[in-house]
Amino acid sequence: GQNIDQPTEMTATEGAIVQINCTYQTSGFNGLFWYQQHAGEAPTFLSYNVLDGLEEKGRFSSFLSRSKGYSYLLLKELQMKDSASYLCAVFSGTYKYIFGTGTRLKVLA
Amino acid sequence: DARVTQTPRDKVTEMGQEVTMRCQPILGHNTVFWYRQTMMQGLELLAYFRNRAPLDDSGMPKDRFSAEMPDATLATLKIQPSEPRDSAVYFCASGLVRNEQFFGPGTRLTVL
């Protein structure tokens, strides 16, 4: 079957760095996306990885290892507004988008 | 500022009633998705259109749900008859193949 795993919840302190992991097992692979979703709002796009390595975008970076079926989202200099759910999604070889259940991040002052 | 729009934003209905949700994708996008989100299940793909043709609706309960794209500016998701277990937030998203999806604000459906 096709499966994406993420931790359910994480807590971190303002100003710190947090890493949210995602492991996947899918029928083929055509890219991995990270989305941010604040409570009561729609998901918004954060990053896209299709090749191995690190993609950096300001305070957010995303890493991919296709051989390990593994990605992480790294958030630096955490701010209170980063408290949200972070969704990992894979665009599989059968051209399906599969979402993980999301990681709820709580940033404490 | 192009964005996906959805109507209605909130819908409360009684069990057995028909519910129709509408979505206007971003002009120029060739893929449209319908998702359902609940606390327990997360984001579930219900239907996926590319160039208005349905590509995948395997996640949709076919006996009561139907999804259509009568034209490039309108996608609809219909539930008939609705049941309490259909209560959820329904998101429409659009995009280009292999690119990120842009989500609409969602329709919060409550079936009593």
mmCIF file with all atom_site columns, C-alpha atoms in Angstrom:
data_model
loop_
_atom_site.group_PDB
_atom_site.id
_atom_site.type_symbol
_atom_site.label_atom_id
_atom_site.label_alt_id
_atom_site.label_comp_id
_atom_site.label_asym_id
_atom_site.label_entity_id
_atom_site.label_seq_id
_atom_site.pdbx_PDB_ins_code
_atom_site.Cartn_x
_atom_site.Cartn_y
_atom_site.Cartn_z
_atom_site.occupancy
_atom_site.B_iso_or_equiv
_atom_site.pdbx_formal_charge
_atom_site.auth_seq_id
_atom_site.auth_comp_id
_atom_site.auth_asym_id
_atom_site.auth_atom_id
_atom_site.pdbx_PDB_model_num
ATOM 1   C CA . GLY A 1 1   ? 0.000   0.000  0.000   1.00 0.00 ? 1   GLY A CA 1
ATOM 2   C CA . GLN A 1 2   ? 0.932   3.658  -0.038  1.00 0.00 ? 2   GLN A CA 1
ATOM 3   C CA . ASN A 1 3   ? 1.829   5.254  3.247   1.00 0.00 ? 3   ASN A CA 1
ATOM 4   C CA . ILE A 1 4   ? 3.222   8.484  4.657   1.00 0.00 ? 4   ILE A CA 1
ATOM 5   C CA . ASP A 1 5   ? 4.308   8.771  8.302   1.00 0.00 ? 5   ASP A CA 1
ATOM 6   C CA . GLN A 1 6   ? 4.868   11.937 10.309  1.00 0.00 ? 6   GLN A CA 1
ATOM 7   C CA . PRO A 1 7   ? 4.957   12.564 14.055  1.00 0.00 ? 7   PRO A CA 1
ATOM 8   C CA . THR A 1 8   ? 1.569   13.687 15.348  1.00 0.00 ? 8   THR A CA 1
ATOM 9   C CA . GLU A 1 9   ? 2.761   16.540 17.541  1.00 0.00 ? 9   GLU A CA 1
ATOM 10  C CA . MET A 1 10  ? 5.918   18.465 18.357  1.00 0.00 ? 10  MET A CA 1
ATOM 11  C CA . THR A 1 11  ? 6.680   21.299 20.742  1.00 0.00 ? 11  THR A CA 1
ATOM 12  C CA . ALA A 1 12  ? 9.549   23.765 20.497  1.00 0.00 ? 12  ALA A CA 1
ATOM 13  C CA . THR A 1 13  ? 10.599  27.114 21.934  1.00 0.00 ? 13  THR A CA 1
ATOM 14  C CA . GLU A 1 14  ? 10.577  30.473 20.194  1.00 0.00 ? 14  GLU A CA 1
ATOM 15  C CA . GLY A 1 15  ? 13.946  31.122 18.528  1.00 0.00 ? 15  GLY A CA 1
ATOM 16  C CA . ALA A 1 16  ? 14.866  27.445 18.396  1.00 0.00 ? 16  ALA A CA 1
ATOM 17  C CA . ILE A 1 17  ? 15.293  25.071 15.430  1.00 0.00 ? 17  ILE A CA 1
ATOM 18  C CA . VAL A 1 18  ? 12.891  22.187 14.824  1.00 0.00 ? 18  VAL A CA 1
ATOM 19  C CA . GLN A 1 19  ? 13.048  19.293 12.364  1.00 0.00 ? 19  GLN A CA 1
ATOM 20  C CA . ILE A 1 20  ? 9.846   17.568 11.236  1.00 0.00 ? 20  ILE A CA 1
ATOM 21  C CA . ASN A 1 21  ? 10.424  14.162 9.664   1.00 0.00 ? 21  ASN A CA 1
ATOM 22  C CA . CYS A 1 22  ? 8.406   12.387 7.004   1.00 0.00 ? 22  CYS A CA 1
ATOM 23  C CA . THR A 1 23  ? 8.878   8.844  5.730   1.00 0.00 ? 23  THR A CA 1
ATOM 24  C CA . TYR A 1 24  ? 6.991   7.480  2.761   1.00 0.00 ? 24  TYR A CA 1
ATOM 25  C CA . GLN A 1 25  ? 6.283   4.270  0.894   1.00 0.00 ? 25  GLN A CA 1
ATOM 26  C CA . THR A 1 26  ? 4.581   4.876  -2.430  1.00 0.00 ? 26  THR A CA 1
ATOM 27  C CA . SER A 1 27  ? 4.223   3.292  -5.848  1.00 0.00 ? 27  SER A CA 1
ATOM 28  C CA . GLY A 1 28  ? 6.899   5.350  -7.558  1.00 0.00 ? 28  GLY A CA 1
ATOM 29  C CA . PHE A 1 29  ? 7.860   8.922  -6.823  1.00 0.00 ? 29  PHE A CA 1
ATOM 30  C CA . ASN A 1 30  ? 7.455   12.186 -8.698  1.00 0.00 ? 30  ASN A CA 1
ATOM 31  C CA . GLY A 1 31  ? 8.125   14.728 -5.974  1.00 0.00 ? 31  GLY A CA 1
ATOM 32  C CA . LEU A 1 32  ? 7.501   15.620 -2.330  1.00 0.00 ? 32  LEU A CA 1
ATOM 33  C CA . PHE A 1 33  ? 5.717   18.713 -1.056  1.00 0.00 ? 33  PHE A CA 1
ATOM 34  C CA . TRP A 1 34  ? 5.461   20.378 2.342   1.00 0.00 ? 34  TRP A CA 1
ATOM 35  C CA . TYR A 1 35  ? 2.424   22.481 3.235   1.00 0.00 ? 35  TYR A CA 1
ATOM 36  C CA . GLN A 1 36  ? 1.658   24.609 6.283   1.00 0.00 ? 36  GLN A CA 1
ATOM 37  C CA . GLN A 1 37  ? -1.870  24.740 7.675   1.00 0.00 ? 37  GLN A CA 1
ATOM 38  C CA . HIS A 1 38  ? -2.923  27.113 10.448  1.00 0.00 ? 38  HIS A CA 1
ATOM 39  C CA . ALA A 1 39  ? -5.949  26.104 12.504  1.00 0.00 ? 39  ALA A CA 1
ATOM 40  C CA . GLY A 1 40  ? -9.181  26.827 10.642  1.00 0.00 ? 40  GLY A CA 1
ATOM 41  C CA . GLU A 1 41  ? -7.388  27.732 7.420   1.00 0.00 ? 41  GLU A CA 1
ATOM 42  C CA . ALA A 1 42  ? -6.438  26.064 4.149   1.00 0.00 ? 42  ALA A CA 1
ATOM 43  C CA . PRO A 1 43  ? -3.023  24.467 3.561   1.00 0.00 ? 43  PRO A CA 1
ATOM 44  C CA . THR A 1 44  ? -0.446  26.693 1.873   1.00 0.00 ? 44  THR A CA 1
ATOM 45  C CA . PHE A 1 45  ? 2.592   25.538 -0.091  1.00 0.00 ? 45  PHE A CA 1
ATOM 46  C CA . LEU A 1 46  ? 6.009   25.688 1.578   1.00 0.00 ? 46  LEU A CA 1
ATOM 47  C CA . SER A 1 47  ? 8.465   23.622 -0.463  1.00 0.00 ? 47  SER A CA 1
ATOM 48  C CA . TYR A 1 48  ? 8.999   21.035 -3.177  1.00 0.00 ? 48  TYR A CA 1
ATOM 49  C CA . ASN A 1 49  ? 11.765  18.431 -3.543  1.00 0.00 ? 49  ASN A CA 1
ATOM 50  C CA . VAL A 1 50  ? 12.162  16.072 -6.474  1.00 0.00 ? 50  VAL A CA 1
ATOM 51  C CA . LEU A 1 51  ? 15.942  15.468 -6.335  1.00 0.00 ? 51  LEU A CA 1
ATOM 52  C CA . ASP A 1 52  ? 18.019  14.398 -3.332  1.00 0.00 ? 52  ASP A CA 1
ATOM 53  C CA . GLY A 1 53  ? 19.403  17.153 -1.192  1.00 0.00 ? 53  GLY A CA 1
ATOM 54  C CA . LEU A 1 54  ? 18.487  20.298 0.634   1.00 0.00 ? 54  LEU A CA 1
ATOM 55  C CA . GLU A 1 55  ? 16.272  23.110 -0.657  1.00 0.00 ? 55  GLU A CA 1
ATOM 56  C CA . GLU A 1 56  ? 16.532  26.329 1.352   1.00 0.00 ? 56  GLU A CA 1
ATOM 57  C CA . LYS A 1 57  ? 13.948  29.073 1.415   1.00 0.00 ? 57  LYS A CA 1
ATOM 58  C CA . GLY A 1 58  ? 14.521  31.689 4.092   1.00 0.00 ? 58  GLY A CA 1
ATOM 59  C CA . ARG A 1 59  ? 13.928  30.239 7.557   1.00 0.00 ? 59  ARG A CA 1
ATOM 60  C CA . PHE A 1 60  ? 12.554  27.006 6.072   1.00 0.00 ? 60  PHE A CA 1
ATOM 61  C CA . SER A 1 61  ? 14.574  24.199 4.445   1.00 0.00 ? 61  SER A CA 1
ATOM 62  C CA . SER A 1 62  ? 13.475  20.819 3.149   1.00 0.00 ? 62  SER A CA 1
ATOM 63  C CA . PHE A 1 63  ? 15.612  17.747 2.607   1.00 0.00 ? 63  PHE A CA 1
ATOM 64  C CA . LEU A 1 64  ? 14.959  14.643 0.529   1.00 0.00 ? 64  LEU A CA 1
ATOM 65  C CA . SER A 1 65  ? 16.559  11.194 0.315   1.00 0.00 ? 65  SER A CA 1
ATOM 66  C CA . ARG A 1 66  ? 14.758  9.137  -2.310  1.00 0.00 ? 66  ARG A CA 1
ATOM 67  C CA . SER A 1 67  ? 16.713  5.954  -1.561  1.00 0.00 ? 67  SER A CA 1
ATOM 68  C CA . LYS A 1 68  ? 15.573  6.099  2.076   1.00 0.00 ? 68  LYS A CA 1
ATOM 69  C CA . GLY A 1 69  ? 12.031  7.311  1.382   1.00 0.00 ? 69  GLY A CA 1
ATOM 70  C CA . TYR A 1 70  ? 12.700  10.160 3.795   1.00 0.00 ? 70  TYR A CA 1
ATOM 71  C CA . SER A 1 71  ? 12.271  13.897 3.983   1.00 0.00 ? 71  SER A CA 1
ATOM 72  C CA . TYR A 1 72  ? 12.451  16.520 6.678   1.00 0.00 ? 72  TYR A CA 1
ATOM 73  C CA . LEU A 1 73  ? 11.347  20.110 7.058   1.00 0.00 ? 73  LEU A CA 1
ATOM 74  C CA . LEU A 1 74  ? 13.687  22.307 9.071   1.00 0.00 ? 74  LEU A CA 1
ATOM 75  C CA . LEU A 1 75  ? 12.359  25.481 10.646  1.00 0.00 ? 75  LEU A CA 1
ATOM 76  C CA . LYS A 1 76  ? 14.927  27.915 12.039  1.00 0.00 ? 76  LYS A CA 1
ATOM 77  C CA . GLU A 1 77  ? 14.503  30.921 14.360  1.00 0.00 ? 77  GLU A CA 1
ATOM 78  C CA . LEU A 1 78  ? 11.059  29.728 15.329  1.00 0.00 ? 78  LEU A CA 1
ATOM 79  C CA . GLN A 1 79  ? 8.364   32.353 15.751  1.00 0.00 ? 79  GLN A CA 1
ATOM 80  C CA . MET A 1 80  ? 4.999   32.093 17.482  1.00 0.00 ? 80  MET A CA 1
ATOM 81  C CA . LYS A 1 81  ? 3.276   32.355 14.087  1.00 0.00 ? 81  LYS A CA 1
ATOM 82  C CA . ASP A 1 82  ? 4.951   29.066 13.057  1.00 0.00 ? 82  ASP A CA 1
ATOM 83  C CA . SER A 1 83  ? 2.524   27.219 15.349  1.00 0.00 ? 83  SER A CA 1
ATOM 84  C CA . ALA A 1 84  ? 0.563   25.227 12.768  1.00 0.00 ? 84  ALA A CA 1
ATOM 85  C CA . SER A 1 85  ? 0.207   21.787 11.223  1.00 0.00 ? 85  SER A CA 1
ATOM 86  C CA . TYR A 1 86  ? 2.812   20.750 8.665   1.00 0.00 ? 86  TYR A CA 1
ATOM 87  C CA . LEU A 1 87  ? 1.694   18.320 5.972   1.00 0.00 ? 87  LEU A CA 1
ATOM 88  C CA . CYS A 1 88  ? 4.006   16.119 3.935   1.00 0.00 ? 88  CYS A CA 1
ATOM 89  C CA . ALA A 1 89  ? 2.610   15.063 0.534   1.00 0.00 ? 89  ALA A CA 1
ATOM 90  C CA . VAL A 1 90  ? 4.027   12.775 -2.141  1.00 0.00 ? 90  VAL A CA 1
ATOM 91  C CA . PHE A 1 91  ? 3.200   12.888 -5.840  1.00 0.00 ? 91  PHE A CA 1
ATOM 92  C CA . SER A 1 92  ? 3.443   9.195  -6.567  1.00 0.00 ? 92  SER A CA 1
ATOM 93  C CA . GLY A 1 93  ? 4.418   7.263  -9.681  1.00 0.00 ? 93  GLY A CA 1
ATOM 94  C CA . THR A 1 94  ? 0.747   6.709  -10.439 1.00 0.00 ? 94  THR A CA 1
ATOM 95  C CA . TYR A 1 95  ? 0.221   10.482 -10.436 1.00 0.00 ? 95  TYR A CA 1
ATOM 96  C CA . LYS A 1 96  ? -1.661  10.506 -7.156  1.00 0.00 ? 96  LYS A CA 1
ATOM 97  C CA . TYR A 1 97  ? -1.082  13.078 -4.444  1.00 0.00 ? 97  TYR A CA 1
ATOM 98  C CA . ILE A 1 98  ? -0.912  11.356 -1.060  1.00 0.00 ? 98  ILE A CA 1
ATOM 99  C CA . PHE A 1 99  ? -0.932  13.450 2.110   1.00 0.00 ? 99  PHE A CA 1
ATOM 100 C CA . GLY A 1 100 ? 0.330   12.496 5.543   1.00 0.00 ? 100 GLY A CA 1
ATOM 101 C CA . THR A 1 101 ? -1.920  13.232 8.511   1.00 0.00 ? 101 THR A CA 1
ATOM 102 C CA . GLY A 1 102 ? 0.238   16.199 9.475   1.00 0.00 ? 102 GLY A CA 1
ATOM 103 C CA . THR A 1 103 ? 2.448   17.239 12.391  1.00 0.00 ? 103 THR A CA 1
ATOM 104 C CA . ARG A 1 104 ? 0.984   19.774 14.829  1.00 0.00 ? 104 ARG A CA 1
ATOM 105 C CA . LEU A 1 105 ? 3.765   22.112 15.912  1.00 0.00 ? 105 LEU A CA 1
ATOM 106 C CA . LYS A 1 106 ? 3.338   24.201 19.025  1.00 0.00 ? 106 LYS A CA 1
ATOM 107 C CA . VAL A 1 107 ? 5.813   27.040 19.560  1.00 0.00 ? 107 VAL A CA 1
ATOM 108 C CA . LEU A 1 108 ? 6.159   28.183 23.172  1.00 0.00 ? 108 LEU A CA 1
ATOM 109 C CA . ALA A 1 109 ? 7.328   31.606 24.311  1.00 0.00 ? 109 ALA A CA 1
ATOM 110 C CA . ASP B 2 1   ? -4.259  38.151 -6.792  1.00 0.00 ? 1   ASP B CA 1
ATOM 111 C CA . ALA B 2 2   ? -5.456  34.828 -8.208  1.00 0.00 ? 2   ALA B CA 1
ATOM 112 C CA . ARG B 2 3   ? -7.042  32.444 -5.737  1.00 0.00 ? 3   ARG B CA 1
ATOM 113 C CA . VAL B 2 4   ? -9.333  29.443 -5.584  1.00 0.00 ? 4   VAL B CA 1
ATOM 114 C CA . THR B 2 5   ? -12.842 30.300 -4.432  1.00 0.00 ? 5   THR B CA 1
ATOM 115 C CA . GLN B 2 6   ? -15.352 27.960 -2.827  1.00 0.00 ? 6   GLN B CA 1
ATOM 116 C CA . THR B 2 7   ? -19.012 28.314 -1.975  1.00 0.00 ? 7   THR B CA 1
ATOM 117 C CA . PRO B 2 8   ? -20.654 28.006 0.425   1.00 0.00 ? 8   PRO B CA 1
ATOM 118 C CA . ARG B 2 9   ? -18.135 28.588 3.225   1.00 0.00 ? 9   ARG B CA 1
ATOM 119 C CA . ASP B 2 10  ? -20.402 26.974 5.796   1.00 0.00 ? 10  ASP B CA 1
ATOM 120 C CA . LYS B 2 11  ? -23.304 24.599 5.332   1.00 0.00 ? 11  LYS B CA 1
ATOM 121 C CA . VAL B 2 12  ? -25.563 23.059 7.965   1.00 0.00 ? 12  VAL B CA 1
ATOM 122 C CA . THR B 2 13  ? -28.081 20.553 6.695   1.00 0.00 ? 13  THR B CA 1
ATOM 123 C CA . GLU B 2 14  ? -30.166 17.631 7.849   1.00 0.00 ? 14  GLU B CA 1
ATOM 124 C CA . MET B 2 15  ? -29.459 14.000 7.157   1.00 0.00 ? 15  MET B CA 1
ATOM 125 C CA . GLY B 2 16  ? -30.861 12.919 3.801   1.00 0.00 ? 16  GLY B CA 1
ATOM 126 C CA . GLN B 2 17  ? -30.619 16.328 2.143   1.00 0.00 ? 17  GLN B CA 1
ATOM 127 C CA . GLU B 2 18  ? -28.616 16.996 -1.003  1.00 0.00 ? 18  GLU B CA 1
ATOM 128 C CA . VAL B 2 19  ? -25.508 19.143 -0.632  1.00 0.00 ? 19  VAL B CA 1
ATOM 129 C CA . THR B 2 20  ? -23.711 20.846 -3.530  1.00 0.00 ? 20  THR B CA 1
ATOM 130 C CA . MET B 2 21  ? -20.332 22.508 -3.103  1.00 0.00 ? 21  MET B CA 1
ATOM 131 C CA . ARG B 2 22  ? -18.806 24.682 -5.799  1.00 0.00 ? 22  ARG B CA 1
ATOM 132 C CA . CYS B 2 23  ? -15.252 25.637 -6.651  1.00 0.00 ? 23  CYS B CA 1
ATOM 133 C CA . GLN B 2 24  ? -13.732 28.112 -9.079  1.00 0.00 ? 24  GLN B CA 1
ATOM 134 C CA . PRO B 2 25  ? -10.125 27.102 -9.798  1.00 0.00 ? 25  PRO B CA 1
ATOM 135 C CA . ILE B 2 26  ? -7.395  29.570 -10.676 1.00 0.00 ? 26  ILE B CA 1
ATOM 136 C CA . LEU B 2 27  ? -7.526  30.518 -14.364 1.00 0.00 ? 27  LEU B CA 1
ATOM 137 C CA . GLY B 2 28  ? -4.960  28.544 -16.359 1.00 0.00 ? 28  GLY B CA 1
ATOM 138 C CA . HIS B 2 29  ? -4.627  25.685 -13.884 1.00 0.00 ? 29  HIS B CA 1
ATOM 139 C CA . ASN B 2 30  ? -5.250  22.297 -15.494 1.00 0.00 ? 30  ASN B CA 1
ATOM 140 C CA . THR B 2 31  ? -5.666  20.136 -12.381 1.00 0.00 ? 31  THR B CA 1
ATOM 141 C CA . VAL B 2 32  ? -8.454  20.329 -9.811  1.00 0.00 ? 32  VAL B CA 1
ATOM 142 C CA . PHE B 2 33  ? -8.736  18.348 -6.596  1.00 0.00 ? 33  PHE B CA 1
ATOM 143 C CA . TRP B 2 34  ? -11.431 17.774 -4.005  1.00 0.00 ? 34  TRP B CA 1
ATOM 144 C CA . TYR B 2 35  ? -10.289 16.834 -0.487  1.00 0.00 ? 35  TYR B CA 1
ATOM 145 C CA . ARG B 2 36  ? -12.091 16.076 2.757   1.00 0.00 ? 36  ARG B CA 1
ATOM 146 C CA . GLN B 2 37  ? -10.420 16.855 6.075   1.00 0.00 ? 37  GLN B CA 1
ATOM 147 C CA . THR B 2 38  ? -11.394 15.586 9.510   1.00 0.00 ? 38  THR B CA 1
ATOM 148 C CA . MET B 2 39  ? -9.452  15.495 12.754  1.00 0.00 ? 39  MET B CA 1
ATOM 149 C CA . MET B 2 40  ? -9.325  11.715 12.646  1.00 0.00 ? 40  MET B CA 1
ATOM 150 C CA . GLN B 2 41  ? -8.458  11.093 8.987   1.00 0.00 ? 41  GLN B CA 1
ATOM 151 C CA . GLY B 2 42  ? -6.461  14.126 7.980   1.00 0.00 ? 42  GLY B CA 1
ATOM 152 C CA . LEU B 2 43  ? -6.640  15.239 4.333   1.00 0.00 ? 43  LEU B CA 1
ATOM 153 C CA . GLU B 2 44  ? -8.255  12.618 2.074   1.00 0.00 ? 44  GLU B CA 1
ATOM 154 C CA . LEU B 2 45  ? -8.313  12.917 -1.709  1.00 0.00 ? 45  LEU B CA 1
ATOM 155 C CA . LEU B 2 46  ? -11.846 12.463 -3.032  1.00 0.00 ? 46  LEU B CA 1
ATOM 156 C CA . ALA B 2 47  ? -11.466 13.373 -6.717  1.00 0.00 ? 47  ALA B CA 1
ATOM 157 C CA . TYR B 2 48  ? -8.819  14.575 -9.155  1.00 0.00 ? 48  TYR B CA 1
ATOM 158 C CA . PHE B 2 49  ? -9.411  16.169 -12.552 1.00 0.00 ? 49  PHE B CA 1
ATOM 159 C CA . ARG B 2 50  ? -6.878  16.970 -15.229 1.00 0.00 ? 50  ARG B CA 1
ATOM 160 C CA . ASN B 2 51  ? -8.000  19.133 -18.147 1.00 0.00 ? 51  ASN B CA 1
ATOM 161 C CA . ARG B 2 52  ? -11.564 18.653 -16.823 1.00 0.00 ? 52  ARG B CA 1
ATOM 162 C CA . ALA B 2 53  ? -11.382 14.858 -17.190 1.00 0.00 ? 53  ALA B CA 1
ATOM 163 C CA . PRO B 2 54  ? -11.771 12.782 -14.010 1.00 0.00 ? 54  PRO B CA 1
ATOM 164 C CA . LEU B 2 55  ? -8.493  10.928 -13.392 1.00 0.00 ? 55  LEU B CA 1
ATOM 165 C CA . ASP B 2 56  ? -9.048  9.487  -9.954  1.00 0.00 ? 56  ASP B CA 1
ATOM 166 C CA . ASP B 2 57  ? -12.123 9.275  -7.776  1.00 0.00 ? 57  ASP B CA 1
ATOM 167 C CA . SER B 2 58  ? -11.162 6.102  -5.943  1.00 0.00 ? 58  SER B CA 1
ATOM 168 C CA . GLY B 2 59  ? -11.338 7.907  -2.596  1.00 0.00 ? 59  GLY B CA 1
ATOM 169 C CA . MET B 2 60  ? -14.951 8.924  -3.075  1.00 0.00 ? 60  MET B CA 1
ATOM 170 C CA . PRO B 2 61  ? -17.966 6.912  -1.830  1.00 0.00 ? 61  PRO B CA 1
ATOM 171 C CA . LYS B 2 62  ? -19.602 6.472  -5.232  1.00 0.00 ? 62  LYS B CA 1
ATOM 172 C CA . ASP B 2 63  ? -23.054 5.608  -3.963  1.00 0.00 ? 63  ASP B CA 1
ATOM 173 C CA . ARG B 2 64  ? -23.632 9.105  -2.605  1.00 0.00 ? 64  ARG B CA 1
ATOM 174 C CA . PHE B 2 65  ? -20.860 11.394 -3.858  1.00 0.00 ? 65  PHE B CA 1
ATOM 175 C CA . SER B 2 66  ? -20.338 12.761 -7.354  1.00 0.00 ? 66  SER B CA 1
ATOM 176 C CA . ALA B 2 67  ? -17.821 15.246 -8.753  1.00 0.00 ? 67  ALA B CA 1
ATOM 177 C CA . GLU B 2 68  ? -17.968 17.075 -12.064 1.00 0.00 ? 68  GLU B CA 1
ATOM 178 C CA . MET B 2 69  ? -16.317 19.870 -14.017 1.00 0.00 ? 69  MET B CA 1
ATOM 179 C CA . PRO B 2 70  ? -18.962 21.245 -16.361 1.00 0.00 ? 70  PRO B CA 1
ATOM 180 C CA . ASP B 2 71  ? -16.469 23.831 -17.593 1.00 0.00 ? 71  ASP B CA 1
ATOM 181 C CA . ALA B 2 72  ? -12.925 25.044 -16.847 1.00 0.00 ? 72  ALA B CA 1
ATOM 182 C CA . THR B 2 73  ? -14.159 27.648 -14.362 1.00 0.00 ? 73  THR B CA 1
ATOM 183 C CA . LEU B 2 74  ? -16.381 25.426 -12.230 1.00 0.00 ? 74  LEU B CA 1
ATOM 184 C CA . ALA B 2 75  ? -15.975 22.195 -10.289 1.00 0.00 ? 75  ALA B CA 1
ATOM 185 C CA . THR B 2 76  ? -18.797 20.721 -8.214  1.00 0.00 ? 76  THR B CA 1
ATOM 186 C CA . LEU B 2 77  ? -18.980 18.112 -5.481  1.00 0.00 ? 77  LEU B CA 1
ATOM 187 C CA . LYS B 2 78  ? -22.398 16.730 -4.676  1.00 0.00 ? 78  LYS B CA 1
ATOM 188 C CA . ILE B 2 79  ? -23.525 14.534 -1.793  1.00 0.00 ? 79  ILE B CA 1
ATOM 189 C CA . GLN B 2 80  ? -26.938 12.885 -2.061  1.00 0.00 ? 80  GLN B CA 1
ATOM 190 C CA . PRO B 2 81  ? -28.207 11.819 0.411   1.00 0.00 ? 81  PRO B CA 1
ATOM 191 C CA . SER B 2 82  ? -25.992 13.377 3.082   1.00 0.00 ? 82  SER B CA 1
ATOM 192 C CA . GLU B 2 83  ? -25.208 11.555 6.344   1.00 0.00 ? 83  GLU B CA 1
ATOM 193 C CA . PRO B 2 84  ? -23.819 12.787 9.689   1.00 0.00 ? 84  PRO B CA 1
ATOM 194 C CA . ARG B 2 85  ? -20.486 11.020 8.975   1.00 0.00 ? 85  ARG B CA 1
ATOM 195 C CA . ASP B 2 86  ? -20.020 13.370 5.977   1.00 0.00 ? 86  ASP B CA 1
ATOM 196 C CA . SER B 2 87  ? -19.486 16.281 8.387   1.00 0.00 ? 87  SER B CA 1
ATOM 197 C CA . ALA B 2 88  ? -16.029 17.637 7.598   1.00 0.00 ? 88  ALA B CA 1
ATOM 198 C CA . VAL B 2 89  ? -14.219 20.489 5.868   1.00 0.00 ? 89  VAL B CA 1
ATOM 199 C CA . TYR B 2 90  ? -14.143 20.049 2.102   1.00 0.00 ? 90  TYR B CA 1
ATOM 200 C CA . PHE B 2 91  ? -11.273 21.710 0.243   1.00 0.00 ? 91  PHE B CA 1
ATOM 201 C CA . CYS B 2 92  ? -10.917 22.333 -3.440  1.00 0.00 ? 92  CYS B CA 1
ATOM 202 C CA . ALA B 2 93  ? -7.416  22.899 -4.830  1.00 0.00 ? 93  ALA B CA 1
ATOM 203 C CA . SER B 2 94  ? -6.043  23.666 -8.272  1.00 0.00 ? 94  SER B CA 1
ATOM 204 C CA . GLY B 2 95  ? -2.613  23.639 -9.856  1.00 0.00 ? 95  GLY B CA 1
ATOM 205 C CA . LEU B 2 96  ? -0.465  22.591 -12.772 1.00 0.00 ? 96  LEU B CA 1
ATOM 206 C CA . VAL B 2 97  ? 0.693   18.980 -13.081 1.00 0.00 ? 97  VAL B CA 1
ATOM 207 C CA . ARG B 2 98  ? 3.782   18.290 -10.916 1.00 0.00 ? 98  ARG B CA 1
ATOM 208 C CA . ASN B 2 99  ? 3.507   21.686 -9.247  1.00 0.00 ? 99  ASN B CA 1
ATOM 209 C CA . GLU B 2 100 ? 2.154   22.819 -5.922  1.00 0.00 ? 100 GLU B CA 1
ATOM 210 C CA . GLN B 2 101 ? -1.557  22.982 -5.261  1.00 0.00 ? 101 GLN B CA 1
ATOM 211 C CA . PHE B 2 102 ? -3.404  26.144 -4.322  1.00 0.00 ? 102 PHE B CA 1
ATOM 212 C CA . PHE B 2 103 ? -6.186  25.480 -1.851  1.00 0.00 ? 103 PHE B CA 1
ATOM 213 C CA . GLY B 2 104 ? -9.491  27.260 -1.537  1.00 0.00 ? 104 GLY B CA 1
ATOM 214 C CA . PRO B 2 105 ? -10.777 28.390 1.884   1.00 0.00 ? 105 PRO B CA 1
ATOM 215 C CA . GLY B 2 106 ? -12.883 25.242 2.314   1.00 0.00 ? 106 GLY B CA 1
ATOM 216 C CA . THR B 2 107 ? -16.547 24.470 2.963   1.00 0.00 ? 107 THR B CA 1
ATOM 217 C CA . ARG B 2 108 ? -17.362 23.449 6.532   1.00 0.00 ? 108 ARG B CA 1
ATOM 218 C CA . LEU B 2 109 ? -20.205 20.934 6.260   1.00 0.00 ? 109 LEU B CA 1
ATOM 219 C CA . THR B 2 110 ? -22.302 19.878 9.239   1.00 0.00 ? 110 THR B CA 1
ATOM 220 C CA . VAL B 2 111 ? -24.913 17.185 8.717   1.00 0.00 ? 111 VAL B CA 1
ATOM 221 C CA . LEU B 2 112 ? -27.326 16.844 11.632  1.00 0.00 ? 112 LEU B CA 1
#
